[in-house]
Coordinates of C-alpha atoms and ligand atoms in Angstrom, one line a residue:
X1 CA 15.1 -18.0 0.4
X2 CA 15.4 -15.6 -2.6
X3 CA 17.7 -12.6 -2.6
X4 CA 18.5 -9.9 -5.1
X5 CA 22.0 -9.2 -6.5
X6 CA 22.2 -5.7 -7.9
X7 CA 25.1 -3.8 -9.4
X8 CA 26.1 -0.2 -10.0
X9 CA 23.9 1.1 -12.9
X10 CA 25.7 3.7 -15.0
X11 CA 22.4 4.9 -16.4
X12 CA 19.0 3.4 -17.1
X13 CA 16.8 4.1 -20.1
X14 CA 13.4 3.1 -21.4
X15 CA 9.9 2.6 -20.1
X16 CA 8.3 0.7 -17.2
X17 CA 4.6 -0.3 -17.1
X18 CA 3.0 0.3 -13.7
X19 CA 0.9 -2.5 -12.2
X20 CA -2.4 -2.2 -10.4
X21 CA -2.3 -0.7 -6.9
X22 CA -1.8 -3.2 -4.1
X23 CA -3.5 -0.9 -1.6
X24 CA -6.5 -0.4 -3.8
X25 CA -6.8 -4.1 -4.7
X26 CA -6.9 -5.2 -1.1
X27 CA -10.1 -3.4 0.0
X28 CA -11.7 -4.0 -3.4
X29 CA -11.1 -7.8 -3.0
X30 CA -12.6 -7.6 0.5
X31 CA -15.5 -5.7 -0.9
X32 CA -16.5 -8.7 -3.1
X33 CA -17.8 -10.3 0.2
X34 CA -20.7 -7.9 -0.2
X35 CA -21.6 -9.2 -3.7
X36 CA -24.5 -11.3 -4.8
X37 CA -22.8 -11.8 -8.2
X38 CA -19.4 -13.0 -9.4
X39 CA -17.0 -10.0 -9.6
X40 CA -14.6 -9.4 -12.5
X41 CA -11.5 -7.6 -11.5
X42 CA -8.9 -6.4 -14.0
X43 CA -5.3 -5.2 -13.3
X44 CA -4.7 -6.9 -10.0
X45 CA -0.9 -6.9 -9.4
X46 CA 0.9 -10.2 -9.1
X47 CA 2.2 -9.6 -5.6
X48 CA 2.1 -11.8 -2.5
X49 CA -0.4 -9.7 -0.5
X50 CA -3.0 -10.1 -3.1
X51 CA -2.5 -13.9 -3.3
X52 CA -2.7 -13.9 0.5
X53 CA -6.1 -12.2 0.6
X54 CA -7.5 -14.3 -2.2
X55 CA -6.3 -17.4 -0.3
X56 CA -8.1 -16.1 2.8
X57 CA -11.3 -15.7 0.8
X58 CA -10.9 -19.2 -0.6
X59 CA -10.4 -20.6 2.9
X60 CA -13.7 -18.9 3.8
X61 CA -15.5 -20.8 1.0
X62 CA -15.2 -18.3 -2.0
X63 CA -14.1 -19.4 -5.5
X64 CA -11.3 -17.5 -7.3
X65 CA -10.6 -18.0 -11.0
X66 CA -7.6 -16.5 -12.8
X67 CA -8.7 -15.8 -16.4
X68 CA -6.7 -14.3 -19.2
X69 CA -6.9 -10.6 -18.2
X70 CA -9.0 -10.7 -15.1
X71 CA -9.6 -12.5 -11.8
X72 CA -13.2 -13.6 -11.1
X73 CA -14.1 -13.7 -7.4
X74 CA -17.2 -15.6 -6.5
X75 CA -18.1 -15.1 -2.8
X76 CA -21.7 -16.5 -3.2
X77 CA -20.6 -19.8 -1.6
X78 CA -18.6 -18.1 1.2
X79 CA -19.8 -19.5 4.5
X80 CA -16.9 -19.5 7.0
X81 CA -16.6 -16.3 9.1
X82 CA -13.3 -16.8 10.8
X83 CA -10.0 -15.3 9.5
X84 CA -7.4 -17.4 11.3
X85 CA -4.0 -16.4 12.7
X86 CA -1.9 -18.2 10.0
X87 CA -3.1 -15.8 7.3
X88 CA -3.6 -12.6 9.4
X89 CA -0.1 -12.8 10.8
X90 CA 1.4 -12.6 7.3
X91 CA -0.7 -9.6 6.3
X92 CA -2.3 -7.0 8.6
X93 CA -4.6 -5.8 5.9
X94 CA -6.6 -9.1 6.4
X95 CA -8.5 -6.9 8.9
X96 CA -10.3 -5.5 5.8
X97 CA -12.6 -8.6 5.9
X98 CA -14.0 -7.7 9.3
X99 CA -16.4 -5.0 8.2
X100 CA -17.8 -6.9 5.1
X101 CA -18.2 -10.3 6.8
X102 CA -19.9 -8.7 9.9
X103 CA -22.2 -6.7 7.7
X104 CA -23.2 -9.8 5.6
X105 CA -23.4 -12.5 8.2
X106 CA -23.9 -10.7 11.5
X107 CA -20.8 -12.2 13.0
X108 CA -17.1 -12.5 12.3
X109 CA -13.9 -13.5 14.0
X110 CA -10.5 -12.1 12.9
X111 CA -7.2 -12.9 14.5
X112 CA -5.6 -9.9 16.1
X113 CA -2.8 -8.8 13.7
X114 CA -0.2 -8.0 16.4
X115 CA 2.8 -5.7 15.9
X116 CA 4.7 -5.2 12.8
X117 CA 8.1 -4.0 11.7
X118 CA 7.1 -0.4 11.3
X119 CA 5.4 0.0 14.6
X120 CA 2.4 -1.0 16.7
X121 CA -0.3 -0.2 14.2
X122 CA -3.4 -0.6 16.4
X123 CA -6.9 -1.3 15.0
X124 CA -8.8 0.4 17.8
X125 CA -10.4 2.9 15.5
X126 CA -11.9 0.1 13.3
X127 CA -13.4 -1.6 16.3
X128 CA -14.7 1.6 18.0
X129 CA -16.5 2.5 14.8
X130 CA -18.1 -0.9 14.4
X131 CA -19.2 -0.7 18.0
X132 CA -20.8 2.6 17.3
X133 CA -22.7 0.9 14.5
X134 CA -24.1 -1.5 17.1
X135 CA -21.6 -4.4 16.9
X136 CA -20.7 -6.2 20.1
X137 CA -16.9 -6.8 20.1
X138 CA -14.9 -9.1 22.4
X139 CA -11.3 -9.8 22.3
X140 CA -10.7 -13.5 23.3
X141 CA -7.7 -15.8 22.9
X142 CA -6.1 -13.5 20.3
X143 CA -9.2 -13.1 18.2
X144 CA -11.6 -10.2 17.6
X145 CA -15.1 -11.6 18.0
X146 CA -17.7 -9.3 16.5
X147 CA -21.4 -9.8 16.3
X148 CA -24.4 -7.8 15.2
X149 CA -27.2 -10.3 14.9
X150 CA -29.8 -7.7 13.8
X151 CA -27.5 -6.0 11.4
X152 CA -25.3 -2.9 11.7
X153 CA -27.0 0.5 12.2
X154 CA -25.9 3.6 10.4
X155 CA -24.6 6.3 12.7
X156 CA -22.2 9.3 12.9
X157 CA -18.5 8.2 13.1
X158 CA -15.7 10.6 13.7
X159 CA -12.3 9.0 13.3
X160 CA -9.9 10.5 15.9
X161 CA -7.1 9.9 13.4
X162 CA -7.2 9.4 9.7
X163 CA -7.0 5.7 8.9
X164 CA -6.9 4.3 5.4
X165 CA -8.0 0.7 6.0
X166 CA -10.2 1.9 8.9
X167 CA -12.2 4.1 6.5
X168 CA -12.4 1.3 3.9
X169 CA -13.7 -1.2 6.6
X170 CA -16.4 1.2 7.8
X171 CA -17.5 2.2 4.3
X172 CA -17.9 -1.4 3.4
X173 CA -19.8 -2.1 6.7
X174 CA -22.0 1.0 6.2
X175 CA -22.9 -0.1 2.6
X176 CA -25.0 -3.0 4.0
X177 CA -26.0 -1.3 7.2
X178 CA -29.5 0.0 8.1
X179 CA -29.8 3.7 7.6
X180 CA -27.2 6.4 7.0
X181 CA -23.6 6.5 8.2
X182 CA -21.7 9.7 8.2
X183 CA -17.9 9.3 8.5
X184 CA -15.9 12.4 9.3
X185 CA -12.1 12.7 9.2
X186 CA -12.2 10.0 6.5
X187 CA -9.1 9.0 4.5
X188 CA -9.0 10.6 1.1
X189 CA -6.4 8.3 -0.5
X190 CA -7.1 7.4 -4.1
X191 CA -7.4 3.8 -3.0
X192 CA -10.3 4.7 -0.7
X193 CA -11.8 6.8 -3.5
X194 CA -11.8 3.9 -5.9
X195 CA -13.5 1.6 -3.3
X196 CA -16.2 4.3 -2.8
X197 CA -16.6 4.7 -6.6
X198 CA -17.0 1.0 -7.3
X199 CA -19.6 0.7 -4.4
X200 CA -21.4 3.8 -5.8
X201 CA -21.5 2.4 -9.3
X202 CA -22.8 -0.8 -7.7
X203 CA -25.9 1.0 -6.3
X204 CA -24.7 2.2 -2.9
X205 CA -25.6 5.8 -2.3
X206 CA -22.3 7.5 -1.3
X207 CA -21.7 11.3 -1.1
X208 CA -18.5 13.2 -0.5
X209 CA -16.2 10.7 -2.3
X210 CA -12.7 12.1 -2.1
X211 CA -13.5 14.4 0.8
X212 CA -13.0 14.0 4.5
X213 CA -16.8 13.6 5.1
X214 CA -18.5 10.5 3.6
X215 CA -22.2 9.8 3.7
X216 CA -23.1 6.2 3.0
X217 CA -26.7 5.0 2.8
X218 CA -26.8 1.3 3.6
X219 CA -28.9 -1.3 1.8
X220 CA -30.4 -2.8 5.0
X221 CA -28.6 -6.1 4.5
X222 CA -29.3 -6.5 0.8
X223 CA -26.2 -7.8 -1.1
X224 CA -24.9 -5.8 -4.0
X225 CA -24.7 -6.4 -7.7
X226 CA -21.0 -5.3 -8.0
X227 CA -19.9 -3.9 -11.4
X228 CA -16.7 -5.0 -13.2
X229 CA -13.8 -2.7 -12.6
X230 CA -10.1 -2.2 -13.3
X231 CA -7.8 -1.4 -10.4
X232 CA -6.1 2.0 -10.5
X233 CA -2.3 2.2 -11.1
X234 CA 0.0 1.8 -8.1
X235 CA 1.2 5.3 -7.2
X236 CA 3.8 4.0 -4.8
X237 CA 5.3 1.6 -7.4
X238 CA 5.4 4.5 -9.8
X239 CA 7.0 6.8 -7.2
X240 CA 9.7 4.2 -6.6
X241 CA 10.6 4.0 -10.3
X242 CA 10.7 7.8 -10.5
X243 CA 13.2 7.7 -7.6
X244 CA 15.2 5.1 -9.6
X245 CA 15.3 7.6 -12.5
X246 CA 16.3 10.5 -10.2
X247 CA 19.0 8.6 -8.3
X248 CA 20.7 7.1 -11.4
X249 CA 20.1 10.4 -13.3
X250 CA 18.2 8.5 -16.0
X251 CA 15.3 9.4 -18.2
X252 CA 12.6 6.8 -17.5
X253 CA 9.0 6.8 -18.9
X254 CA 6.2 5.2 -16.9
X255 CA 3.2 3.9 -18.7
X256 CA -0.3 3.1 -17.3
X257 CA 0.3 5.6 -14.5
X258 CA -1.9 8.2 -12.9
X259 CA 0.2 11.4 -12.5
X260 CA -2.6 13.2 -10.7
X261 CA -2.1 10.7 -7.8
X262 CA 1.6 11.7 -7.6
X263 CA 1.4 15.4 -7.1
X264 CA 3.3 15.5 -3.7
X265 CA 6.0 13.1 -5.0
X266 CA 6.5 15.0 -8.3
X267 CA 6.7 18.2 -6.4
X268 CA 9.5 16.9 -4.1
X269 CA 11.4 15.4 -7.1
X270 CA 11.1 18.8 -8.8
X271 CA 12.6 20.5 -5.7
X272 CA 15.4 17.9 -6.0
X273 CA 16.2 19.0 -9.6
X274 CA 14.1 16.8 -11.8
X275 CA 11.5 17.9 -14.4
X276 CA 8.7 15.9 -16.0
X277 CA 6.7 15.4 -19.1
X278 CA 3.2 14.4 -18.2
X279 CA 0.2 13.1 -20.1
X280 CA -3.0 11.4 -19.0
X281 CA -1.5 8.0 -18.3
X282 CA 2.1 8.4 -19.0
X283 CA 5.0 10.4 -17.5
X284 CA 8.7 10.8 -18.1
X285 CA 11.2 12.0 -15.5
X286 CA 14.0 14.2 -16.8
X287 CA 16.6 14.3 -14.0
X288 CA 18.8 17.3 -13.4
X289 CA 22.6 17.2 -13.4
X290 CA 22.6 17.8 -9.7
X291 CA 20.4 16.4 -6.9
X292 CA 19.3 19.1 -4.4
X293 CA 18.6 18.4 -0.7
X294 CA 15.0 18.4 0.4
X295 CA 12.7 18.7 3.5
X296 CA 10.0 16.1 3.7
X297 CA 7.2 15.5 6.2
X298 CA 5.1 12.4 5.7
X299 CA 1.3 12.9 6.1
X300 CA -2.0 11.6 4.9
X301 CA -3.0 12.1 1.2
X302 CA -2.8 14.4 -0.6
X303 CA 0.4 15.3 1.3
X304 CA 3.6 13.3 1.0
X305 CA 3.1 9.5 1.5
X306 CA 4.8 7.6 4.3
X307 CA 5.1 4.7 1.8
X308 CA 7.6 6.9 -0.2
X309 CA 9.7 8.0 2.8
X310 CA 12.3 5.2 2.6
X311 CA 12.8 5.6 -1.2
X312 CA 13.4 9.4 -0.8
X313 CA 15.7 8.8 2.1
X314 CA 17.8 6.6 -0.3
X315 CA 17.7 9.4 -2.9
X316 CA 18.7 12.0 -0.3
X317 CA 22.0 10.2 0.3
X318 CA 22.9 11.3 -3.2
X319 CA 21.8 15.0 -2.9
X320 CA 24.4 17.7 -2.4
X321 CA 23.7 18.9 1.0
X322 CA 21.5 18.2 4.1
X323 CA 18.0 16.8 3.7
X324 CA 15.5 16.5 6.6
X325 CA 12.9 13.7 6.5
X326 CA 10.3 13.6 9.2
X327 CA 8.0 10.5 9.6
X328 CA 4.7 11.5 11.2
X329 CA 2.6 8.3 10.7
X330 CA 4.5 5.3 11.9
X331 CA 6.9 5.4 15.0
X332 CA 9.4 2.8 13.8
X333 CA 9.6 3.3 10.1
X334 CA 13.3 4.0 9.9
X335 CA 14.6 0.4 9.9
X336 CA 16.2 1.0 6.5
X337 CA 18.5 3.7 8.0
X338 CA 20.9 1.2 9.6
X339 CA 21.2 -0.8 6.4
X340 CA 21.8 2.4 4.3
X341 CA 24.4 3.4 6.9
X342 CA 26.2 0.1 6.4
X343 CA 26.4 1.0 2.7
X344 CA 28.1 4.3 3.6
X345 CA 25.2 6.7 4.0
X346 CA 25.5 9.6 6.5
X347 CA 22.2 9.7 8.3
X348 CA 21.4 10.9 11.8
X349 CA 18.2 9.7 13.5
X350 CA 16.6 11.8 16.2
X351 CA 13.2 10.4 17.1
X352 CA 10.9 10.8 14.1
X353 CA 13.4 12.8 12.1
X354 CA 16.2 11.6 9.9
X355 CA 18.9 14.1 8.8
X356 CA 20.7 12.9 5.7
X357 CA 24.0 14.5 4.7
X358 CA 24.9 13.9 1.0
X359 CA 26.4 13.2 -1.2
X360 CA 27.7 9.9 0.2
X361 CA 29.7 7.4 -1.7
X362 CA 27.8 4.2 -1.2
X363 CA 29.4 0.7 -1.5
X364 CA 27.7 -2.5 -2.2
X365 CA 27.5 -5.1 0.5
X366 CA 25.0 -7.6 2.1
X367 CA 21.9 -5.8 3.4
X368 CA 18.7 -7.0 4.8
X369 CA 15.2 -5.8 3.8
X370 CA 13.1 -5.0 6.9
X371 CA 9.7 -4.1 5.5
X372 CA 8.1 -3.6 2.1
X373 CA 9.1 0.0 1.2
X374 CA 12.5 -0.3 3.1
X375 CA 13.3 -3.1 0.6
X376 CA 12.9 -0.9 -2.4
X377 CA 15.0 1.9 -0.8
X378 CA 17.9 -0.6 -0.6
X379 CA 17.4 -1.5 -4.2
X380 CA 17.6 2.2 -5.2
X381 CA 20.8 2.6 -3.1
X382 CA 22.3 -0.5 -4.7
X383 CA 21.8 1.1 -8.2
X384 CA 24.4 3.8 -7.3
X385 CA 26.6 1.9 -4.9
X386 CA 30.1 0.8 -6.0
X387 CA 30.2 -2.9 -6.7
X388 CA 27.6 -5.5 -5.9
X389 CA 24.8 -5.4 -3.3
X390 CA 23.0 -8.5 -2.1
X391 CA 19.6 -7.7 -0.7
X392 CA 18.3 -10.4 1.5
X393 CA 14.8 -11.2 2.9
X394 CA 13.1 -9.9 -0.2
X395 CA 9.9 -11.6 0.8
X396 CA 9.0 -8.2 2.1
X397 CA 9.5 -6.7 -1.4
X398 CA 7.5 -9.5 -3.0
X399 CA 4.5 -8.5 -0.8
X400 CA 4.0 -5.3 -2.8
X401 CA 6.2 -5.0 -5.9
X402 CA 5.1 -6.8 -9.1
X403 CA 8.2 -8.2 -10.9
X404 CA 10.5 -5.4 -9.6
X405 CA 13.8 -7.0 -10.8
X406 CA 12.3 -7.7 -14.3
X407 CA 11.0 -4.1 -14.6
X408 CA 14.4 -2.7 -13.6
X409 CA 16.2 -5.1 -15.9
X410 CA 14.0 -3.9 -18.7
X411 CA 15.4 -0.4 -18.4
X412 CA 19.0 -1.7 -18.2
X413 CA 19.7 -2.3 -14.5
X414 CA 21.9 -5.2 -13.6
X415 CA 19.8 -7.0 -11.1
X416 CA 18.9 -10.6 -10.6
X417 CA 17.0 -12.9 -8.3
X418 CA 19.0 -15.7 -6.8
X419 CA 18.5 -18.3 -4.1
X420 CA 20.5 -18.5 -0.9
Ligands
UD1_1 C1 -2.5 2.0 5.0 C2 -1.6 1.4 3.9 C3 -0.1 1.6 4.2 C4 0.2 3.0 4.5 C5 -0.8 3.6 5.5 C6 -0.6 5.1 5.7 C7 -3.0 -0.4 3.0 C8 -3.2 -1.8 2.9 N1 -2.0 0.0 3.7 O1 -2.2 1.2 6.1 O2 0.6 1.1 3.0 O3 1.5 3.1 4.9 O4 -2.1 3.4 5.1 O5 -0.8 5.8 4.6 O6 -3.7 0.4 2.5 N2 -4.1 4.0 13.7 C9 -4.6 3.9 14.9 N3 -5.7 3.1 15.2 C10 -6.3 2.4 14.2 C11 -5.8 2.6 12.9 C12 -4.7 3.3 12.6 O7 -4.0 4.5 15.9 O8 -7.3 1.8 14.5 C13 -2.9 4.8 13.4 C14 -1.7 4.0 12.8 O9 -1.0 3.5 13.9 C15 -1.0 5.1 12.1 C16 -2.1 6.0 11.5 O10 -3.2 5.7 12.3 O11 -0.2 5.9 12.9 C17 -2.5 5.7 10.1 O12 -2.7 4.3 9.9 P1 -3.6 3.7 8.8 O13 -4.0 4.7 7.8 O14 -4.7 2.9 9.5 O15 -2.7 2.6 8.1 P2 -3.2 1.3 7.4 O16 -4.6 1.5 6.9 O17 -2.9 0.1 8.2

């Protein structure tokens, strides 16, 4: 198994190119199931989750070709409609194929994803919405069995809770449904917005893109001619490298980034003492001399993202004073706390709230990554810890960060990938 060895970084300098967004790529790949043409996708990140979803599509009969600067997905020959446990267990987002397969074939089976490190993460809202669209859903032997032999019907769907993949699943299902679907309390994340935009450019009538109310007019079962597209930059990867700049007090420039997707993150970093130079696709962080403590509450976009909570927690260990970080989306998303404590961080956990007292002197040791974003928080802590930190179980990190150690090495960090 691979692990990362990272050392104290005096200071970093230079620029990092941001990859395509994993969380935008996943629904966009699932969307290709709705196509009657081969779909050309640019800027897919080289991360394990993307390979997993492409493998799932290949298992179902699709062809995937990696060309120079794009991936071509051909779902015309796709004929299997069952997403089996072996794949779904490695990636919960496999649930994204449910809506499109059901809409195209009238039936679909997807293994139940089960629990995960950051909490229960149910999919009841996806299923309820599909039932409202006329699907019959049974749960048998660990599988969701969904059928809608006469196609899905447009209807009014109100999500009790904002769900990102839930919204994506229903938008895709609604695109091929009969009639009009109105989704209220829809997710407004940039990744959902890009999915809606690509569908809209491909001929699906969608109103309200980027708002909490989406109106989708289905094609009554007709497959789509999906346009070529380029995946938006990964705002969470970008935010992680901004935290690397802030924690090591280094000026770092990010290229191929979308600053307007990072407003909440930038605003918290400003409160913590950093300033920024922004242009359309580039940004530079200018860290202050001192890191100030902060109060953070994770919420749905455009508020502060839960996917940046762990990294800010690591950063807060180096602030002068007491920071309070409240996690509102996932009940168990503080697994990185005990590992940071082992490095010397002073953190008190009380239910959904972490109180971080800085500034702590961190020391390098062996630590274990517990989930995707927790892994990058440990890397950030390692950059300011005395001595060497070995971060184990980085298969979590590889799920969502494209070449993290190479990108950090490129700005001067001492970090290498080794094998146990
Ligand atoms: C997506 C992101 C993930 C991010 C999360 C929240 C992808 C592939 N993943 O995950 O990185 O951390 O959004 O921004 O895009 N819920 C239910 N029932 C459901 C669905 C969700 O109760 O049927 C709850 C969840 O337990 C959670 C909240 O709703 O408390 C939000 O979850 P959701 O937005 O669905 O997260 P994901 O789409 O799985």
